[in-house]
Amino acid sequence: MSFDFPPTLIPNDASPEWMNNGDNAWQLTAGTMVGLQSVPGLVILYGSIVKKKWAVNSCFMALFAFAAVLVCWVGWGYQMSFGSDQLLPIVGKPGLASLRASYLVEQAFVGKFPNATMIFFQFVFAAITLILIAGALLGRMNFYAWMAFVPIWLTCSYTVGAYSIWCPSGWLAKMGMIDYSGGYVIHLSSGVAGVTAAYWVGPRESKDRERFPPNNILLMLLGAGLLWMGWTGFNGGDPYMASRDASLAVLNTHVCAAMSLLTWLLLDIMFFVKPSVIGATQGMITGLVCITPAAGVVQGWAAMIMGVLSGSIPWYTMMVVHKQVSLLKDIDDTMAVFHTHAVAGSLGGVLTGFFAEPRLNRIFFDLTDGWQHYMGLAYGLKMGHVQAGLRQMGIQLLGILFVVVWNIVITSLICVAIRVVIPLRLSEEELQFGDEQVHGESAYALWGDGEKLLETSKLNLSHGFDEFSVKEEVIADNSFSMTC
């Protein structure tokens, strides 16, 4: 019996036989969801969780990073992270292939969609990594230094982690390391790089560090909600197909985040009496980070256990250990990215090595041979293959060591090099006045509260806004009315 395809499914030049339209649509959707985590998600979260005087600066650091990373990514970053030409065992050769139409419409190295889709999807991951680093530096980093830091760190650090762990030619990938969606490449690296950069930049003003109230908690929750819901694409997009593994990853992601939020909240109530909205948000983030390296390769009950641990261990390191370790106390990590991303990401990597189920790994990695690949220690103990489980755990720990050491060294070198040319830290006057002094703009320009500095008013003239003349007219009208 013959069967005719519907016209929309007949292969043609625009939709060749190797492309799956459903997978391509899902991948573009997932990538867009991850992009929304950054813009507007983290833009809103950063701008509202800081003091009012730093709202514009914090938003703008995130927005700039998103744009700068995209230009670098299509220019050379993607080829260094996922290209077929190897420069070193830890990184690929930079190249301009990502700008050629002939390359962009070819099939990606994994997945049944074009390279253009893969480049976009991987870009949003690279962008959010830099934006997470910014979280450790809010409220004092020189914006011009940040403009230099973003492309250099992307080139020298992010590409190395992505190639080593995610590219099939990477040395950790060949060893069999499991990082489902970026627990190492994104969260551990951003947490370590963020706290390292914070060390070199120095702390905020004393008064800012002692009291740094959010300027709008309701907007902070809006940003946090975009971050949470965007994680559907963050973890659901990494099988590179609209598969049952993607469905499992999405459900596990939200289960772990919810358990982590509730655990953190209960600990806050037990030890600090009052339920903290900011604390609950941190618990949500640690849960999302912890499940990321394991999302599609663990069972639901394991995701719940990971949620309990991600809501308690980072809580303990933040609330107890941080106050006892002098080095951590001295480093001013504004958004606590070390605890919410480095600690939670490392925890997730270790728990992945313990809970990863061989059958789910075979689905994710598309393997048809033996049990010995990607076996969590728990299943190694259960099935009598303890050595295989211990090997997986060892690879996961090796990955943590590599990412931590590489990011401490490279981030330090980058900061030292930049400060030779550009001060890493804002001037004392800029630290005192914040957005008005740094950008000449205010987040909340209420009547009489959003007046610009002289330099900004002159700048506005070039855009057709004669600010002083308007003010003078208003003053003149008021004076006339009072005289009458």
Short mmCIF file of C-alpha atoms in Angstrom, two decimals:
data_model
loop_
_atom_site.label_atom_id
_atom_site.label_comp_id
_atom_site.label_asym_id
_atom_site.label_seq_id
_atom_site.Cartn_x
_atom_site.Cartn_y
_atom_site.Cartn_z
CA MET A 1 0.00 0.00 0.00
CA SER A 2 1.43 3.35 -1.03
CA PHE A 3 1.50 6.27 1.33
CA ASP A 4 1.81 9.90 0.34
CA PHE A 5 3.40 12.43 2.68
CA PRO A 6 1.42 15.59 3.44
CA PRO A 7 2.78 18.51 1.40
CA THR A 8 4.33 20.09 4.50
CA LEU A 9 6.43 16.97 5.19
CA ILE A 10 7.79 16.40 1.71
CA PRO A 11 11.59 17.07 1.73
CA ASN A 12 12.81 20.04 -0.27
CA ASP A 13 15.72 22.47 -0.31
CA ALA A 14 14.34 24.36 2.69
CA SER A 15 13.61 21.17 4.65
CA PRO A 16 16.01 18.39 3.62
CA GLU A 17 15.53 14.72 4.49
CA TRP A 18 18.00 14.80 7.39
CA MET A 19 16.14 17.61 9.21
CA ASN A 20 13.40 16.89 11.73
CA ASN A 21 11.07 19.88 11.74
CA GLY A 22 9.75 19.07 15.21
CA ASP A 23 13.22 18.83 16.74
CA ASN A 24 14.30 22.03 15.02
CA ALA A 25 11.24 23.88 16.30
CA TRP A 26 11.76 22.60 19.83
CA GLN A 27 15.45 23.49 19.81
CA LEU A 28 14.77 27.06 18.70
CA THR A 29 12.04 27.34 21.34
CA ALA A 30 14.28 25.95 24.07
CA GLY A 31 17.07 28.33 23.09
CA THR A 32 14.67 31.28 23.22
CA MET A 33 13.52 30.23 26.70
CA VAL A 34 17.13 30.17 27.90
CA GLY A 35 17.68 33.59 26.31
CA LEU A 36 14.67 34.91 28.24
CA GLN A 37 16.34 33.75 31.44
CA SER A 38 19.03 36.34 30.76
CA VAL A 39 17.07 39.05 28.96
CA PRO A 40 14.83 39.97 30.70
CA GLY A 41 15.11 37.40 33.55
CA LEU A 42 18.46 38.18 35.15
CA VAL A 43 18.33 41.78 33.94
CA ILE A 44 15.20 42.27 36.07
CA LEU A 45 16.47 40.16 38.96
CA TYR A 46 19.79 42.00 39.19
CA GLY A 47 18.24 45.43 38.77
CA SER A 48 15.71 44.85 41.54
CA ILE A 49 17.71 42.89 44.10
CA VAL A 50 20.42 45.55 44.47
CA LYS A 51 20.29 48.95 46.16
CA LYS A 52 18.40 51.58 44.20
CA LYS A 53 21.56 53.47 43.28
CA TRP A 54 22.96 50.38 41.48
CA ALA A 55 19.82 49.28 39.60
CA VAL A 56 20.78 50.66 36.18
CA ASN A 57 24.41 49.52 36.39
CA SER A 58 23.43 45.99 37.40
CA CYS A 59 20.87 45.67 34.59
CA PHE A 60 23.29 47.05 32.05
CA MET A 61 26.13 44.67 32.97
CA ALA A 62 23.81 41.79 32.10
CA LEU A 63 22.44 43.38 28.94
CA PHE A 64 25.91 44.24 27.64
CA ALA A 65 27.21 40.72 28.27
CA PHE A 66 24.33 39.20 26.31
CA ALA A 67 25.09 41.31 23.24
CA ALA A 68 28.89 41.06 23.44
CA VAL A 69 28.88 37.28 23.83
CA LEU A 70 26.73 36.82 20.72
CA VAL A 71 29.15 38.77 18.53
CA CYS A 72 32.16 36.86 19.88
CA TRP A 73 30.30 33.54 19.69
CA VAL A 74 29.50 33.71 15.98
CA GLY A 75 32.91 35.25 15.31
CA TRP A 76 35.08 32.57 16.89
CA GLY A 77 33.63 31.23 20.15
CA TYR A 78 31.42 28.47 18.75
CA GLN A 79 34.20 26.99 16.63
CA MET A 80 36.53 26.98 19.65
CA SER A 81 33.86 25.20 21.71
CA PHE A 82 32.29 22.80 19.23
CA GLY A 83 34.27 22.99 16.00
CA SER A 84 35.65 19.93 14.24
CA ASP A 85 39.21 21.32 14.09
CA GLN A 86 41.13 20.79 17.32
CA LEU A 87 43.69 23.35 18.46
CA LEU A 88 44.57 21.56 21.74
CA PRO A 89 42.96 18.65 23.59
CA ILE A 90 41.08 21.27 25.62
CA VAL A 91 39.93 23.67 22.89
CA GLY A 92 39.13 23.91 19.18
CA LYS A 93 40.53 26.24 16.54
CA PRO A 94 38.91 29.66 16.17
CA GLY A 95 37.33 30.19 12.79
CA LEU A 96 34.76 32.16 10.83
CA ALA A 97 32.69 29.20 9.65
CA SER A 98 29.79 30.34 11.86
CA LEU A 99 29.36 33.37 9.60
CA ARG A 100 29.08 31.46 6.30
CA ALA A 101 25.62 30.58 5.03
CA SER A 102 26.88 27.33 3.49
CA TYR A 103 27.94 26.14 6.97
CA LEU A 104 24.92 27.49 8.84
CA VAL A 105 22.41 25.46 6.79
CA GLU A 106 24.34 22.17 7.07
CA GLN A 107 23.38 19.50 9.60
CA ALA A 108 24.79 20.10 13.09
CA PHE A 109 27.28 17.60 14.50
CA VAL A 110 24.50 16.22 16.72
CA GLY A 111 20.78 16.61 16.23
CA LYS A 112 18.57 16.68 13.18
CA PHE A 113 18.67 20.42 12.65
CA PRO A 114 21.01 22.97 11.02
CA ASN A 115 24.20 24.43 12.49
CA ALA A 116 22.47 27.80 12.80
CA THR A 117 20.08 26.32 15.37
CA MET A 118 22.91 24.73 17.34
CA ILE A 119 24.95 27.95 17.32
CA PHE A 120 22.00 29.92 18.66
CA PHE A 121 21.18 27.33 21.31
CA GLN A 122 24.76 27.16 22.57
CA PHE A 123 25.09 30.96 22.47
CA VAL A 124 22.40 31.51 25.10
CA PHE A 125 24.27 29.14 27.43
CA ALA A 126 27.51 31.04 26.94
CA ALA A 127 25.75 34.36 27.52
CA ILE A 128 24.09 33.36 30.77
CA THR A 129 27.44 32.13 32.11
CA LEU A 130 28.96 35.61 31.80
CA ILE A 131 25.83 37.18 33.28
CA LEU A 132 26.06 34.87 36.29
CA ILE A 133 29.66 36.00 36.82
CA ALA A 134 28.41 39.59 36.83
CA GLY A 135 26.29 38.71 39.85
CA ALA A 136 29.42 38.47 42.00
CA LEU A 137 30.66 41.89 40.86
CA LEU A 138 27.59 44.10 41.16
CA GLY A 139 27.94 47.45 42.88
CA ARG A 140 31.59 48.30 42.25
CA MET A 141 33.17 46.96 39.04
CA ASN A 142 34.29 49.50 36.46
CA PHE A 143 31.92 49.10 33.50
CA TYR A 144 34.77 49.63 31.02
CA ALA A 145 36.72 46.82 32.69
CA TRP A 146 33.63 44.63 32.41
CA MET A 147 33.45 45.41 28.69
CA ALA A 148 36.97 44.03 28.32
CA PHE A 149 36.45 41.10 30.69
CA VAL A 150 33.46 39.58 28.86
CA PRO A 151 35.06 38.75 25.47
CA ILE A 152 38.41 37.74 26.99
CA TRP A 153 36.91 35.36 29.56
CA LEU A 154 34.57 33.86 26.98
CA THR A 155 37.53 33.17 24.69
CA CYS A 156 40.01 31.91 27.26
CA SER A 157 37.79 30.11 29.78
CA TYR A 158 34.29 29.26 28.62
CA THR A 159 35.39 27.74 25.32
CA VAL A 160 37.84 25.46 27.14
CA GLY A 161 35.20 24.10 29.51
CA ALA A 162 32.63 23.65 26.76
CA TYR A 163 35.05 21.88 24.42
CA SER A 164 36.56 19.64 27.10
CA ILE A 165 33.22 18.47 28.52
CA TRP A 166 30.60 18.80 25.79
CA CYS A 167 32.39 18.47 22.46
CA PRO A 168 32.78 14.79 21.41
CA SER A 169 36.50 15.49 20.84
CA GLY A 170 37.04 16.93 24.33
CA TRP A 171 39.23 14.96 26.73
CA LEU A 172 36.69 14.79 29.55
CA ALA A 173 33.92 13.91 27.10
CA LYS A 174 36.00 11.01 25.83
CA MET A 175 36.55 9.79 29.38
CA GLY A 176 32.78 9.59 29.88
CA MET A 177 32.01 12.58 32.06
CA ILE A 178 28.30 13.37 32.57
CA ASP A 179 27.25 17.02 32.47
CA TYR A 180 23.75 16.87 31.09
CA SER A 181 23.16 20.60 30.72
CA GLY A 182 25.92 22.69 32.25
CA GLY A 183 26.41 22.02 35.95
CA TYR A 184 30.15 22.19 35.24
CA VAL A 185 30.44 24.21 32.04
CA ILE A 186 28.08 26.97 33.18
CA HIS A 187 27.43 26.95 36.93
CA LEU A 188 30.64 25.67 38.47
CA SER A 189 32.75 27.78 36.12
CA SER A 190 30.69 30.96 36.67
CA GLY A 191 30.68 30.47 40.45
CA VAL A 192 34.44 30.00 40.64
CA ALA A 193 35.22 32.73 38.10
CA GLY A 194 32.80 35.11 39.83
CA VAL A 195 34.32 34.75 43.28
CA THR A 196 37.84 34.93 41.81
CA ALA A 197 37.05 38.13 39.93
CA ALA A 198 35.39 39.54 43.06
CA TYR A 199 38.66 39.00 44.91
CA TRP A 200 40.60 41.04 42.35
CA VAL A 201 38.01 43.81 41.97
CA GLY A 202 37.66 44.27 45.72
CA PRO A 203 34.59 44.82 47.91
CA ARG A 204 31.77 47.31 47.69
CA GLU A 205 31.70 50.40 49.86
CA SER A 206 31.49 49.50 53.54
CA LYS A 207 28.02 50.99 53.90
CA ASP A 208 26.81 49.09 50.83
CA ARG A 209 28.24 45.83 52.10
CA GLU A 210 26.71 46.29 55.55
CA ARG A 211 23.28 47.24 54.25
CA PHE A 212 22.26 46.37 50.71
CA PRO A 213 18.44 46.12 50.65
CA PRO A 214 16.64 45.19 47.42
CA ASN A 215 14.96 48.16 45.79
CA ASN A 216 11.99 46.08 44.56
CA ILE A 217 11.32 42.56 45.86
CA LEU A 218 8.24 42.12 43.67
CA LEU A 219 10.29 42.72 40.52
CA MET A 220 12.97 40.42 41.91
CA LEU A 221 10.37 37.64 42.07
CA LEU A 222 9.38 38.38 38.47
CA GLY A 223 13.00 37.90 37.38
CA ALA A 224 13.28 34.75 39.49
CA GLY A 225 10.10 33.37 37.92
CA LEU A 226 11.46 33.92 34.42
CA LEU A 227 14.64 32.18 35.49
CA TRP A 228 12.74 29.19 36.88
CA MET A 229 10.36 28.72 33.96
CA GLY A 230 13.16 29.31 31.45
CA TRP A 231 14.92 26.27 32.88
CA THR A 232 12.41 24.17 30.94
CA GLY A 233 14.44 25.06 27.85
CA PHE A 234 17.74 25.05 29.74
CA ASN A 235 17.53 21.33 30.59
CA GLY A 236 14.79 20.24 28.21
CA GLY A 237 16.79 21.29 25.15
CA ASP A 238 19.92 19.27 25.80
CA PRO A 239 18.90 15.94 24.30
CA TYR A 240 18.84 17.99 21.04
CA MET A 241 15.47 16.49 20.18
CA ALA A 242 11.87 16.55 21.37
CA SER A 243 12.28 13.16 23.04
CA ARG A 244 11.08 11.31 26.13
CA ASP A 245 14.43 12.11 27.70
CA ALA A 246 13.66 15.81 27.27
CA SER A 247 10.33 15.30 29.03
CA LEU A 248 12.03 13.53 31.94
CA ALA A 249 14.63 16.29 32.21
CA VAL A 250 11.96 19.00 32.37
CA LEU A 251 9.97 17.26 35.10
CA ASN A 252 13.07 16.42 37.17
CA THR A 253 14.20 20.04 36.89
CA HIS A 254 11.04 21.48 38.40
CA VAL A 255 10.71 18.77 41.06
CA CYS A 256 14.26 19.38 42.30
CA ALA A 257 13.80 23.18 42.28
CA ALA A 258 10.57 22.95 44.27
CA MET A 259 12.10 20.59 46.87
CA SER A 260 15.14 22.80 47.21
CA LEU A 261 13.05 25.96 47.66
CA LEU A 262 10.94 24.31 50.38
CA THR A 263 14.00 22.92 52.15
CA TRP A 264 15.77 26.29 52.19
CA LEU A 265 12.58 27.98 53.39
CA LEU A 266 12.14 25.52 56.29
CA LEU A 267 15.75 26.02 57.37
CA ASP A 268 15.26 29.80 57.33
CA ILE A 269 12.15 29.45 59.49
CA MET A 270 13.85 27.04 61.91
CA PHE A 271 16.94 29.19 62.46
CA PHE A 272 15.80 32.76 61.65
CA VAL A 273 12.08 32.49 62.56
CA LYS A 274 10.77 34.45 59.58
CA PRO A 275 10.23 33.01 56.08
CA SER A 276 12.53 34.91 53.71
CA VAL A 277 11.47 35.57 50.13
CA ILE A 278 15.09 36.17 49.13
CA GLY A 279 16.09 32.93 50.86
CA ALA A 280 13.39 30.99 49.03
CA THR A 281 14.66 32.44 45.74
CA GLN A 282 18.18 31.30 46.56
CA GLY A 283 16.86 27.83 47.36
CA MET A 284 15.06 27.75 44.02
CA ILE A 285 18.29 28.66 42.21
CA THR A 286 20.42 26.05 44.03
CA GLY A 287 17.88 23.37 43.14
CA LEU A 288 17.89 24.33 39.47
CA VAL A 289 21.69 24.39 39.43
CA CYS A 290 22.08 21.07 41.25
CA ILE A 291 19.78 19.11 38.93
CA THR A 292 21.31 20.58 35.77
CA PRO A 293 24.16 18.05 35.30
CA ALA A 294 21.77 15.17 36.02
CA ALA A 295 18.36 16.26 34.71
CA GLY A 296 17.72 13.56 32.11
CA VAL A 297 19.79 10.70 33.56
CA VAL A 298 18.30 10.28 37.05
CA GLN A 299 14.95 9.01 38.28
CA GLY A 300 12.31 11.21 39.90
CA TRP A 301 13.00 10.01 43.43
CA ALA A 302 16.68 10.89 42.95
CA ALA A 303 15.69 14.39 41.78
CA MET A 304 13.74 14.84 45.04
CA ILE A 305 16.72 13.75 47.14
CA MET A 306 18.94 16.11 45.16
CA GLY A 307 16.44 18.90 45.91
CA VAL A 308 16.66 18.29 49.64
CA LEU A 309 20.46 18.30 49.51
CA SER A 310 20.66 21.36 47.25
CA GLY A 311 18.39 23.25 49.62
CA SER A 312 20.44 22.37 52.69
CA ILE A 313 24.14 22.03 51.81
CA PRO A 314 24.49 25.40 49.99
CA TRP A 315 22.35 26.92 52.79
CA TYR A 316 24.87 25.62 55.31
CA THR A 317 27.89 26.85 53.35
CA MET A 318 26.30 30.29 52.94
CA MET A 319 24.90 30.76 56.44
CA VAL A 320 27.53 28.96 58.51
CA VAL A 321 30.76 28.15 56.67
CA HIS A 322 30.95 31.53 54.92
CA LYS A 323 30.96 33.32 58.28
CA GLN A 324 33.74 31.12 59.66
CA VAL A 325 36.21 31.07 56.76
CA SER A 326 38.22 34.30 56.67
CA LEU A 327 38.89 34.15 52.90
CA LEU A 328 35.19 33.88 52.10
CA LYS A 329 34.37 36.71 54.50
CA ASP A 330 36.95 38.97 52.88
CA ILE A 331 35.71 38.38 49.31
CA ASP A 332 32.61 40.41 48.49
CA ASP A 333 30.45 38.10 46.38
CA THR A 334 27.39 40.33 45.88
CA MET A 335 24.90 37.67 44.74
CA ALA A 336 26.59 34.76 46.55
CA VAL A 337 27.28 33.00 43.23
CA PHE A 338 29.95 30.89 44.91
CA HIS A 339 27.32 29.17 47.05
CA THR A 340 24.39 29.19 44.64
CA HIS A 341 26.39 28.11 41.59
CA ALA A 342 29.84 26.76 42.46
CA VAL A 343 28.76 24.77 45.54
CA ALA A 344 25.42 23.72 44.06
CA GLY A 345 27.01 22.87 40.70
CA SER A 346 29.73 20.74 42.33
CA LEU A 347 27.10 19.02 44.48
CA GLY A 348 25.05 18.25 41.40
CA GLY A 349 28.08 16.83 39.59
CA VAL A 350 28.91 14.49 42.46
CA LEU A 351 25.29 13.37 42.88
CA THR A 352 25.11 12.75 39.13
CA GLY A 353 28.02 10.35 39.51
CA PHE A 354 26.07 8.59 42.25
CA PHE A 355 22.49 8.53 40.91
CA ALA A 356 22.99 8.31 37.10
CA GLU A 357 21.02 5.34 35.78
CA PRO A 358 22.71 3.33 32.99
CA ARG A 359 19.51 2.87 30.97
CA LEU A 360 18.76 6.60 30.96
CA ASN A 361 22.36 7.36 30.06
CA ARG A 362 22.14 5.02 27.08
CA ILE A 363 19.05 6.92 25.89
CA PHE A 364 20.71 10.31 26.34
CA PHE A 365 24.10 9.41 24.86
CA ASP A 366 22.51 7.20 22.16
CA LEU A 367 24.48 4.08 23.10
CA THR A 368 23.61 0.52 22.16
CA ASP A 369 26.50 -1.37 23.70
CA GLY A 370 27.37 -2.50 27.24
CA TRP A 371 26.39 -1.54 30.72
CA GLN A 372 29.86 -0.26 31.57
CA HIS A 373 29.28 3.24 30.17
CA TYR A 374 28.02 6.06 32.40
CA MET A 375 27.03 4.02 35.46
CA GLY A 376 26.27 5.86 38.69
CA LEU A 377 27.82 4.46 41.85
CA ALA A 378 24.42 3.61 43.34
CA TYR A 379 23.66 1.33 40.38
CA GLY A 380 27.19 -0.03 40.40
CA LEU A 381 26.62 -1.17 43.98
CA LYS A 382 23.17 -2.54 43.16
CA MET A 383 24.23 -4.43 40.01
CA GLY A 384 27.57 -5.69 41.29
CA HIS A 385 29.65 -3.38 39.10
CA VAL A 386 31.24 -1.31 41.85
CA GLN A 387 34.38 -0.53 39.85
CA ALA A 388 32.35 1.04 37.03
CA GLY A 389 30.44 3.17 39.54
CA LEU A 390 33.62 4.28 41.27
CA ARG A 391 35.17 5.13 37.91
CA GLN A 392 32.20 7.37 37.05
CA MET A 393 32.45 9.09 40.41
CA GLY A 394 36.17 9.63 39.85
CA ILE A 395 35.57 11.22 36.44
CA GLN A 396 32.98 13.57 37.94
CA LEU A 397 35.44 14.65 40.66
CA LEU A 398 38.22 15.10 38.10
CA GLY A 399 35.93 17.40 36.13
CA ILE A 400 35.32 19.53 39.22
CA LEU A 401 39.05 19.80 39.86
CA PHE A 402 39.78 20.80 36.26
CA VAL A 403 37.06 23.47 36.08
CA VAL A 404 37.98 24.97 39.46
CA VAL A 405 41.72 25.18 38.81
CA TRP A 406 41.36 26.44 35.24
CA ASN A 407 38.94 29.20 36.21
CA ILE A 408 40.92 30.39 39.21
CA VAL A 409 44.11 30.66 37.15
CA ILE A 410 42.63 32.09 33.93
CA THR A 411 40.26 34.52 35.65
CA SER A 412 43.10 35.83 37.82
CA LEU A 413 45.36 36.33 34.80
CA ILE A 414 42.59 38.15 32.94
CA CYS A 415 41.87 40.50 35.86
CA VAL A 416 45.56 41.26 36.39
CA ALA A 417 46.02 41.97 32.68
CA ILE A 418 42.95 44.24 32.45
CA ARG A 419 43.89 46.33 35.49
CA VAL A 420 47.18 47.24 33.82
CA VAL A 421 45.13 49.20 31.27
CA ILE A 422 41.76 49.85 32.96
CA PRO A 423 40.99 50.13 36.68
CA LEU A 424 38.91 47.13 37.72
CA ARG A 425 37.12 49.14 40.37
CA LEU A 426 35.04 52.30 40.15
CA SER A 427 36.35 55.51 41.71
CA GLU A 428 35.29 56.49 45.23
CA GLU A 429 32.97 59.18 43.87
CA GLU A 430 31.31 56.68 41.53
CA LEU A 431 30.93 54.20 44.37
CA GLN A 432 29.25 56.84 46.47
CA PHE A 433 26.66 58.01 43.94
CA GLY A 434 26.19 54.88 41.82
CA ASP A 435 24.14 55.02 38.62
CA GLU A 436 23.94 58.80 38.40
CA GLN A 437 27.72 59.12 38.43
CA VAL A 438 28.52 56.02 36.33
CA HIS A 439 25.80 56.23 33.65
CA GLY A 440 24.18 59.60 34.23
CA GLU A 441 20.84 57.84 34.58
CA SER A 442 18.54 56.83 37.41
CA ALA A 443 16.31 53.77 37.63
CA TYR A 444 13.41 55.61 39.23
CA ALA A 445 13.20 59.17 37.88
CA LEU A 446 10.50 60.53 40.17
CA TRP A 447 9.74 64.28 40.21
CA GLY A 448 12.78 66.04 41.58
CA ASP A 449 14.55 62.72 42.07
CA GLY A 450 15.79 61.94 38.56
CA GLU A 451 17.62 65.10 37.63
CA LYS A 452 20.76 64.49 35.64
CA LEU A 453 24.25 65.74 36.14
CA LEU A 454 25.58 68.59 34.00
CA GLU A 455 27.56 66.21 31.77
CA THR A 456 24.48 64.11 31.09
CA SER A 457 22.39 67.15 30.28
CA LYS A 458 24.97 68.22 27.73
CA LEU A 459 24.87 64.71 26.28
CA ASN A 460 21.09 64.89 26.03
CA LEU A 461 21.42 68.02 23.88
CA SER A 462 23.05 65.91 21.19
CA HIS A 463 19.93 63.75 21.14
CA GLY A 464 17.55 66.69 20.91
CA PHE A 465 16.63 66.93 24.60
CA ASP A 466 17.29 70.40 26.01
CA GLU A 467 16.89 69.44 29.66
CA PHE A 468 18.03 72.66 31.28
CA SER A 469 15.85 74.82 29.07
CA VAL A 470 12.82 72.75 30.07
CA LYS A 471 13.67 73.09 33.73
CA GLU A 472 14.23 76.81 33.39
CA GLU A 473 10.84 77.25 31.76
CA VAL A 474 9.18 75.32 34.58
CA ILE A 475 10.98 77.42 37.20
CA ALA A 476 10.04 80.65 35.39
CA ASP A 477 6.38 79.62 35.21
CA ASN A 478 6.36 78.78 38.91
CA SER A 479 7.98 82.09 39.80
CA PHE A 480 5.46 84.00 37.72
CA SER A 481 2.58 82.18 39.40
CA MET A 482 3.96 82.97 42.87
CA THR A 483 4.38 86.64 41.96
CA CYS A 484 0.82 86.90 40.75
#
